[in-house]
Amino acid sequence: VCWFLANFYDRVMRRSEEEGLGAWRAELLGPLEGTVLEVGAGTGANLPHFPERLGRLVLTEPDKHMRRRLLLRLRALRRKVDVIAAPVERLPFPGATFDAVVVTLVLCSVERLDRALHEIRRVLKPGGRLVFIEHVAATDRPGRLAWQRLLEPFWLRLTSNCHLTRRTDEAIRAAGFELERLTRASMRKALPWVRPTVRGCARAPA
Ligand SMILES: C[S@@+](CC[C@H](N)C(=O)[O-])C[C@H]1O[C@@H](n2cnc3c(N)ncnc32)[C@H](O)[C@@H]1O
């Protein structure tokens, strides 16, 4: 992620956060318990929504500009959280470490979605939960999907590898998770090609 994106990310997302995204984060993260890993924490938009009662909270953020903003936000919060730079493809934890893994608006930009999900599954305890909010392909709106396909090559370059046409919920299922909750919704005040989203919770095999 370039310096520019990292520094304007919160400003770009503000209206979407206020008009729904923030509430989605709160609803999904509020019930979490135990040892939790967030992958690609960015500037820390999820931080206010993690319950205080968590046993341990670890955040990963491989991008140095994003990580700098994340650390600044953490300092203001005065909360005990571990921050590491590792990418999702190589998480430096033994298998079956976490009760839950959180990914929000990250799986669109990982290089290999299947590998990322495989690694997340490895570090989850049996029966542990993957909690996600991701923008996806507009599968129910052919016109918008056509636009997403057209724009994707440019968007990939403009952003840091953000794909517009991923079917992330299908990939989560294909990686062996059981989808417990899945909601499709439009992200308000976002650019039209990143509006279609999926959010919910998937369980790793017991
Ligand atoms: C659009 S931002 C989302 C940030 C935050 N999760 C949120 O909900 O606002 C995408 C983040 O994913 C991170 N990211 C990209 N590729 C990654 C990878 N392979 N492993 C872990 N994080 C990655 C980026 O550095 C960036 O901070």
mmCIF file of C-alpha atoms and ligand atoms in Angstrom:
data_model
loop_
_atom_site.group_PDB
_atom_site.id
_atom_site.type_symbol
_atom_site.label_atom_id
_atom_site.label_comp_id
_atom_site.label_asym_id
_atom_site.label_seq_id
_atom_site.Cartn_x
_atom_site.Cartn_y
_atom_site.Cartn_z
ATOM 1 C CA VAL A 1 0.000 0.000 0.000
ATOM 2 C CA CYS A 2 1.484 3.371 -0.890
ATOM 3 C CA TRP A 3 1.877 6.192 1.587
ATOM 4 C CA PHE A 4 -1.013 8.052 -0.072
ATOM 5 C CA LEU A 5 -3.539 5.217 0.353
ATOM 6 C CA ALA A 6 -2.532 4.597 3.955
ATOM 7 C CA ASN A 7 -2.903 8.242 4.872
ATOM 8 C CA PHE A 8 -6.236 8.813 3.160
ATOM 9 C CA TYR A 9 -7.824 5.439 3.908
ATOM 10 C CA ASP A 10 -9.772 6.565 6.986
ATOM 11 C CA ARG A 11 -11.013 9.685 5.230
ATOM 12 C CA VAL A 12 -12.123 7.738 2.131
ATOM 13 C CA MET A 13 -13.982 5.205 4.255
ATOM 14 C CA ARG A 14 -15.572 7.606 6.735
ATOM 15 C CA ARG A 15 -19.037 7.916 5.162
ATOM 16 C CA SER A 16 -19.298 4.144 4.629
ATOM 17 C CA GLU A 17 -18.257 3.555 8.252
ATOM 18 C CA GLU A 18 -20.903 5.979 9.484
ATOM 19 C CA GLU A 19 -23.661 4.637 7.244
ATOM 20 C CA GLY A 20 -23.365 0.926 7.943
ATOM 21 C CA LEU A 21 -19.863 -0.518 7.842
ATOM 22 C CA GLY A 22 -19.129 0.532 11.423
ATOM 23 C CA ALA A 23 -22.334 -1.139 12.607
ATOM 24 C CA TRP A 24 -21.410 -4.345 10.713
ATOM 25 C CA ARG A 25 -18.035 -4.401 12.457
ATOM 26 C CA ALA A 26 -19.676 -3.917 15.861
ATOM 27 C CA GLU A 27 -22.280 -6.633 15.274
ATOM 28 C CA LEU A 28 -19.710 -9.235 14.150
ATOM 29 C CA LEU A 29 -16.891 -8.484 16.595
ATOM 30 C CA GLY A 30 -18.971 -7.837 19.731
ATOM 31 C CA PRO A 31 -19.596 -11.549 20.525
ATOM 32 C CA LEU A 32 -15.923 -12.619 20.131
ATOM 33 C CA GLU A 33 -14.210 -14.431 22.991
ATOM 34 C CA GLY A 34 -10.843 -15.983 23.773
ATOM 35 C CA THR A 35 -7.717 -15.593 21.652
ATOM 36 C CA VAL A 36 -8.296 -13.541 18.511
ATOM 37 C CA LEU A 37 -6.147 -12.769 15.462
ATOM 38 C CA GLU A 38 -6.956 -9.986 13.034
ATOM 39 C CA VAL A 39 -5.287 -10.286 9.639
ATOM 40 C CA GLY A 40 -4.530 -7.088 7.685
ATOM 41 C CA ALA A 41 -5.669 -4.728 10.425
ATOM 42 C CA GLY A 42 -4.906 -1.648 8.301
ATOM 43 C CA THR A 43 -5.355 1.588 10.234
ATOM 44 C CA GLY A 44 -7.222 -0.223 13.019
ATOM 45 C CA ALA A 45 -10.850 0.388 12.052
ATOM 46 C CA ASN A 46 -11.899 -2.729 13.980
ATOM 47 C CA LEU A 47 -10.095 -1.776 17.181
ATOM 48 C CA PRO A 48 -12.985 0.041 18.892
ATOM 49 C CA HIS A 49 -15.218 -2.983 18.313
ATOM 50 C CA PHE A 50 -13.145 -5.754 19.916
ATOM 51 C CA PRO A 51 -14.575 -6.577 23.351
ATOM 52 C CA GLU A 52 -12.360 -5.794 26.361
ATOM 53 C CA ARG A 53 -12.811 -9.326 27.703
ATOM 54 C CA LEU A 54 -10.685 -11.002 24.993
ATOM 55 C CA GLY A 55 -7.942 -13.235 26.363
ATOM 56 C CA ARG A 56 -5.409 -12.092 23.769
ATOM 57 C CA LEU A 57 -5.650 -9.894 20.681
ATOM 58 C CA VAL A 58 -3.010 -10.094 17.930
ATOM 59 C CA LEU A 59 -3.073 -7.848 14.848
ATOM 60 C CA THR A 60 -1.096 -8.471 11.679
ATOM 61 C CA GLU A 61 -0.330 -5.709 9.195
ATOM 62 C CA PRO A 62 2.436 -6.250 6.613
ATOM 63 C CA ASP A 63 2.371 -2.748 5.147
ATOM 64 C CA LYS A 64 4.640 -0.310 6.959
ATOM 65 C CA HIS A 65 2.547 2.803 6.244
ATOM 66 C CA MET A 66 -0.641 1.141 7.455
ATOM 67 C CA ARG A 67 1.187 -0.297 10.466
ATOM 68 C CA ARG A 68 2.444 3.124 11.469
ATOM 69 C CA ARG A 69 -1.122 4.453 11.560
ATOM 70 C CA LEU A 70 -2.264 1.365 13.403
ATOM 71 C CA LEU A 71 0.386 1.865 16.092
ATOM 72 C CA LEU A 72 -0.591 5.524 16.465
ATOM 73 C CA ARG A 73 -4.222 4.560 16.991
ATOM 74 C CA LEU A 74 -3.249 1.877 19.471
ATOM 75 C CA ARG A 75 -1.193 4.307 21.482
ATOM 76 C CA ALA A 76 -4.245 6.545 21.858
ATOM 77 C CA LEU A 77 -6.359 3.587 22.976
ATOM 78 C CA ARG A 78 -3.869 2.347 25.593
ATOM 79 C CA ARG A 79 -4.852 -1.240 25.022
ATOM 80 C CA LYS A 80 -2.612 -4.307 25.313
ATOM 81 C CA VAL A 81 -2.467 -5.671 21.774
ATOM 82 C CA ASP A 82 0.334 -7.466 19.910
ATOM 83 C CA VAL A 83 1.095 -6.144 16.423
ATOM 84 C CA ILE A 84 3.127 -8.178 13.943
ATOM 85 C CA ALA A 85 4.125 -7.542 10.334
ATOM 86 C CA ALA A 86 3.586 -11.054 8.938
ATOM 87 C CA PRO A 87 1.448 -11.505 5.807
ATOM 88 C CA VAL A 88 -1.488 -13.912 5.947
ATOM 89 C CA GLU A 89 0.393 -16.395 3.761
ATOM 90 C CA ARG A 90 2.989 -16.977 6.512
ATOM 91 C CA LEU A 91 1.485 -16.573 9.956
ATOM 92 C CA PRO A 92 4.157 -17.184 12.610
ATOM 93 C CA PHE A 93 1.942 -19.242 14.925
ATOM 94 C CA PRO A 94 1.640 -22.946 15.593
ATOM 95 C CA GLY A 95 -1.481 -24.686 14.323
ATOM 96 C CA ALA A 96 -4.683 -24.418 16.372
ATOM 97 C CA THR A 97 -3.687 -21.211 18.225
ATOM 98 C CA PHE A 98 -6.756 -18.965 17.845
ATOM 99 C CA ASP A 99 -10.439 -19.140 18.761
ATOM 100 C CA ALA A 100 -11.257 -16.647 16.027
ATOM 101 C CA VAL A 101 -9.622 -14.960 13.034
ATOM 102 C CA VAL A 102 -11.000 -11.653 11.731
ATOM 103 C CA VAL A 103 -10.577 -10.406 8.136
ATOM 104 C CA THR A 104 -12.299 -7.270 6.913
ATOM 105 C CA LEU A 105 -11.723 -5.894 3.402
ATOM 106 C CA VAL A 106 -8.484 -7.857 3.088
ATOM 107 C CA LEU A 107 -9.177 -11.032 1.099
ATOM 108 C CA CYS A 108 -9.821 -8.911 -2.011
ATOM 109 C CA SER A 109 -6.135 -8.007 -2.117
ATOM 110 C CA VAL A 110 -4.230 -11.128 -1.068
ATOM 111 C CA GLU A 111 -2.244 -12.704 -3.890
ATOM 112 C CA ARG A 112 -3.720 -16.208 -3.513
ATOM 113 C CA LEU A 113 -7.099 -16.447 -1.822
ATOM 114 C CA ASP A 114 -6.947 -20.228 -1.398
ATOM 115 C CA ARG A 115 -3.525 -20.089 0.283
ATOM 116 C CA ALA A 116 -4.617 -17.302 2.618
ATOM 117 C CA LEU A 117 -7.693 -19.254 3.707
ATOM 118 C CA HIS A 118 -5.656 -22.412 4.159
ATOM 119 C CA GLU A 119 -3.248 -20.580 6.470
ATOM 120 C CA ILE A 120 -6.135 -19.029 8.437
ATOM 121 C CA ARG A 121 -7.655 -22.472 8.851
ATOM 122 C CA ARG A 122 -4.327 -23.835 10.080
ATOM 123 C CA VAL A 123 -3.995 -21.313 12.921
ATOM 124 C CA LEU A 124 -7.638 -21.666 14.001
ATOM 125 C CA LYS A 125 -8.495 -24.148 16.711
ATOM 126 C CA PRO A 126 -10.823 -26.947 15.555
ATOM 127 C CA GLY A 127 -14.314 -25.423 15.505
ATOM 128 C CA GLY A 128 -12.814 -21.895 15.651
ATOM 129 C CA ARG A 129 -14.434 -19.070 13.721
ATOM 130 C CA LEU A 130 -13.470 -16.949 10.755
ATOM 131 C CA VAL A 131 -15.302 -13.624 10.932
ATOM 132 C CA PHE A 132 -15.337 -11.641 7.698
ATOM 133 C CA ILE A 133 -16.557 -8.556 5.851
ATOM 134 C CA GLU A 134 -15.426 -8.521 2.225
ATOM 135 C CA HIS A 135 -16.448 -6.775 -0.969
ATOM 136 C CA VAL A 136 -17.160 -9.232 -3.761
ATOM 137 C CA ALA A 137 -18.326 -9.805 -7.325
ATOM 138 C CA ALA A 138 -21.807 -8.465 -8.064
ATOM 139 C CA THR A 139 -23.113 -11.953 -8.875
ATOM 140 C CA ASP A 140 -26.782 -10.908 -8.737
ATOM 141 C CA ARG A 141 -26.353 -7.810 -10.963
ATOM 142 C CA PRO A 142 -24.950 -8.724 -14.380
ATOM 143 C CA GLY A 143 -24.564 -5.083 -15.429
ATOM 144 C CA ARG A 144 -22.480 -4.194 -12.411
ATOM 145 C CA LEU A 145 -20.452 -7.397 -12.711
ATOM 146 C CA ALA A 146 -19.577 -6.437 -16.299
ATOM 147 C CA TRP A 147 -18.324 -3.061 -15.031
ATOM 148 C CA GLN A 148 -16.310 -4.750 -12.321
ATOM 149 C CA ARG A 149 -14.662 -7.023 -14.932
ATOM 150 C CA LEU A 150 -13.857 -4.060 -17.139
ATOM 151 C CA LEU A 151 -12.398 -1.952 -14.351
ATOM 152 C CA GLU A 152 -10.516 -4.688 -12.512
ATOM 153 C CA PRO A 153 -7.191 -4.519 -14.441
ATOM 154 C CA PHE A 154 -6.919 -0.768 -13.747
ATOM 155 C CA TRP A 155 -8.207 -1.011 -10.182
ATOM 156 C CA LEU A 156 -5.617 -3.683 -9.379
ATOM 157 C CA ARG A 157 -2.876 -1.218 -10.305
ATOM 158 C CA LEU A 158 -4.456 1.835 -8.733
ATOM 159 C CA THR A 159 -4.963 0.111 -5.399
ATOM 160 C CA SER A 160 -2.660 -2.509 -3.924
ATOM 161 C CA ASN A 161 -3.927 -5.544 -5.814
ATOM 162 C CA CYS A 162 -7.601 -5.126 -4.860
ATOM 163 C CA HIS A 163 -9.703 -7.586 -6.918
ATOM 164 C CA LEU A 164 -13.285 -6.640 -7.743
ATOM 165 C CA THR A 165 -14.700 -9.971 -8.907
ATOM 166 C CA ARG A 166 -13.799 -12.431 -6.174
ATOM 167 C CA ARG A 167 -16.464 -14.813 -4.895
ATOM 168 C CA THR A 168 -15.026 -14.869 -1.433
ATOM 169 C CA ASP A 169 -17.900 -16.689 0.271
ATOM 170 C CA GLU A 170 -17.527 -19.555 -2.202
ATOM 171 C CA ALA A 171 -13.770 -19.638 -1.570
ATOM 172 C CA ILE A 172 -14.363 -19.784 2.199
ATOM 173 C CA ARG A 173 -16.633 -22.791 1.719
ATOM 174 C CA ALA A 174 -14.173 -24.408 -0.700
ATOM 175 C CA ALA A 175 -11.430 -24.055 1.937
ATOM 176 C CA GLY A 176 -13.398 -26.392 4.203
ATOM 177 C CA PHE A 177 -15.232 -23.898 6.410
ATOM 178 C CA GLU A 178 -18.909 -24.227 7.259
ATOM 179 C CA LEU A 179 -20.701 -20.924 6.658
ATOM 180 C CA GLU A 180 -22.767 -20.291 9.794
ATOM 181 C CA ARG A 181 -23.921 -16.779 8.946
ATOM 182 C CA LEU A 182 -23.795 -15.053 5.591
ATOM 183 C CA THR A 183 -25.322 -11.679 4.762
ATOM 184 C CA ARG A 184 -25.119 -9.985 1.388
ATOM 185 C CA ALA A 185 -25.502 -6.232 1.434
ATOM 186 C CA SER A 186 -24.541 -3.112 -0.407
ATOM 187 C CA MET A 187 -21.883 -0.967 1.287
ATOM 188 C CA ARG A 188 -23.390 2.510 1.386
ATOM 189 C CA LYS A 189 -21.400 5.534 0.239
ATOM 190 C CA ALA A 190 -18.778 3.297 -1.391
ATOM 191 C CA LEU A 191 -17.774 3.417 -5.055
ATOM 192 C CA PRO A 192 -20.300 1.336 -7.054
ATOM 193 C CA TRP A 193 -17.796 -1.376 -7.981
ATOM 194 C CA VAL A 194 -16.893 -2.122 -4.338
ATOM 195 C CA ARG A 195 -20.449 -1.926 -3.002
ATOM 196 C CA PRO A 196 -21.472 -5.604 -3.107
ATOM 197 C CA THR A 197 -20.317 -7.222 0.124
ATOM 198 C CA VAL A 198 -20.591 -10.443 2.077
ATOM 199 C CA ARG A 199 -20.206 -10.618 5.836
ATOM 200 C CA GLY A 200 -20.612 -13.285 8.414
ATOM 201 C CA CYS A 201 -18.992 -16.059 10.246
ATOM 202 C CA ALA A 202 -17.625 -19.460 9.191
ATOM 203 C CA ARG A 203 -16.571 -22.393 11.347
ATOM 204 C CA ALA A 204 -13.405 -24.421 10.898
ATOM 205 C CA PRO A 205 -13.948 -28.193 10.999
ATOM 206 C CA ALA A 206 -14.091 -29.555 14.572
HETATM 207 C C1 LIG B 1 -8.519 -2.166 2.429
HETATM 208 S S1 LIG B 1 -7.397 -2.407 3.746
HETATM 209 C C2 LIG B 1 -8.485 -2.979 5.065
HETATM 210 C C3 LIG B 1 -7.980 -2.628 6.427
HETATM 211 C C4 LIG B 1 -8.850 -3.059 7.609
HETATM 212 N N1 LIG B 1 -8.895 -4.504 7.710
HETATM 213 C C5 LIG B 1 -10.251 -2.482 7.529
HETATM 214 O O1 LIG B 1 -11.208 -3.236 7.646
HETATM 215 O O2 LIG B 1 -10.367 -1.261 7.404
HETATM 216 C C6 LIG B 1 -6.550 -3.903 3.276
HETATM 217 C C7 LIG B 1 -5.434 -4.265 4.218
HETATM 218 O O3 LIG B 1 -5.009 -5.610 3.923
HETATM 219 C C8 LIG B 1 -3.609 -5.656 4.063
HETATM 220 N N2 LIG B 1 -3.082 -6.790 3.291
HETATM 221 C C9 LIG B 1 -2.914 -6.870 1.953
HETATM 222 N N3 LIG B 1 -2.358 -8.042 1.605
HETATM 223 C C10 LIG B 1 -2.180 -8.724 2.765
HETATM 224 C C11 LIG B 1 -1.607 -9.994 3.064
HETATM 225 N N4 LIG B 1 -1.139 -10.789 2.101
HETATM 226 N N5 LIG B 1 -1.560 -10.370 4.360
HETATM 227 C C12 LIG B 1 -2.061 -9.569 5.337
HETATM 228 N N6 LIG B 1 -2.581 -8.341 5.102
HETATM 229 C C13 LIG B 1 -2.633 -7.926 3.834
HETATM 230 C C14 LIG B 1 -3.141 -4.309 3.532
HETATM 231 O O4 LIG B 1 -1.834 -3.993 3.959
HETATM 232 C C15 LIG B 1 -4.200 -3.386 4.074
HETATM 233 O O5 LIG B 1 -3.849 -2.869 5.339
#
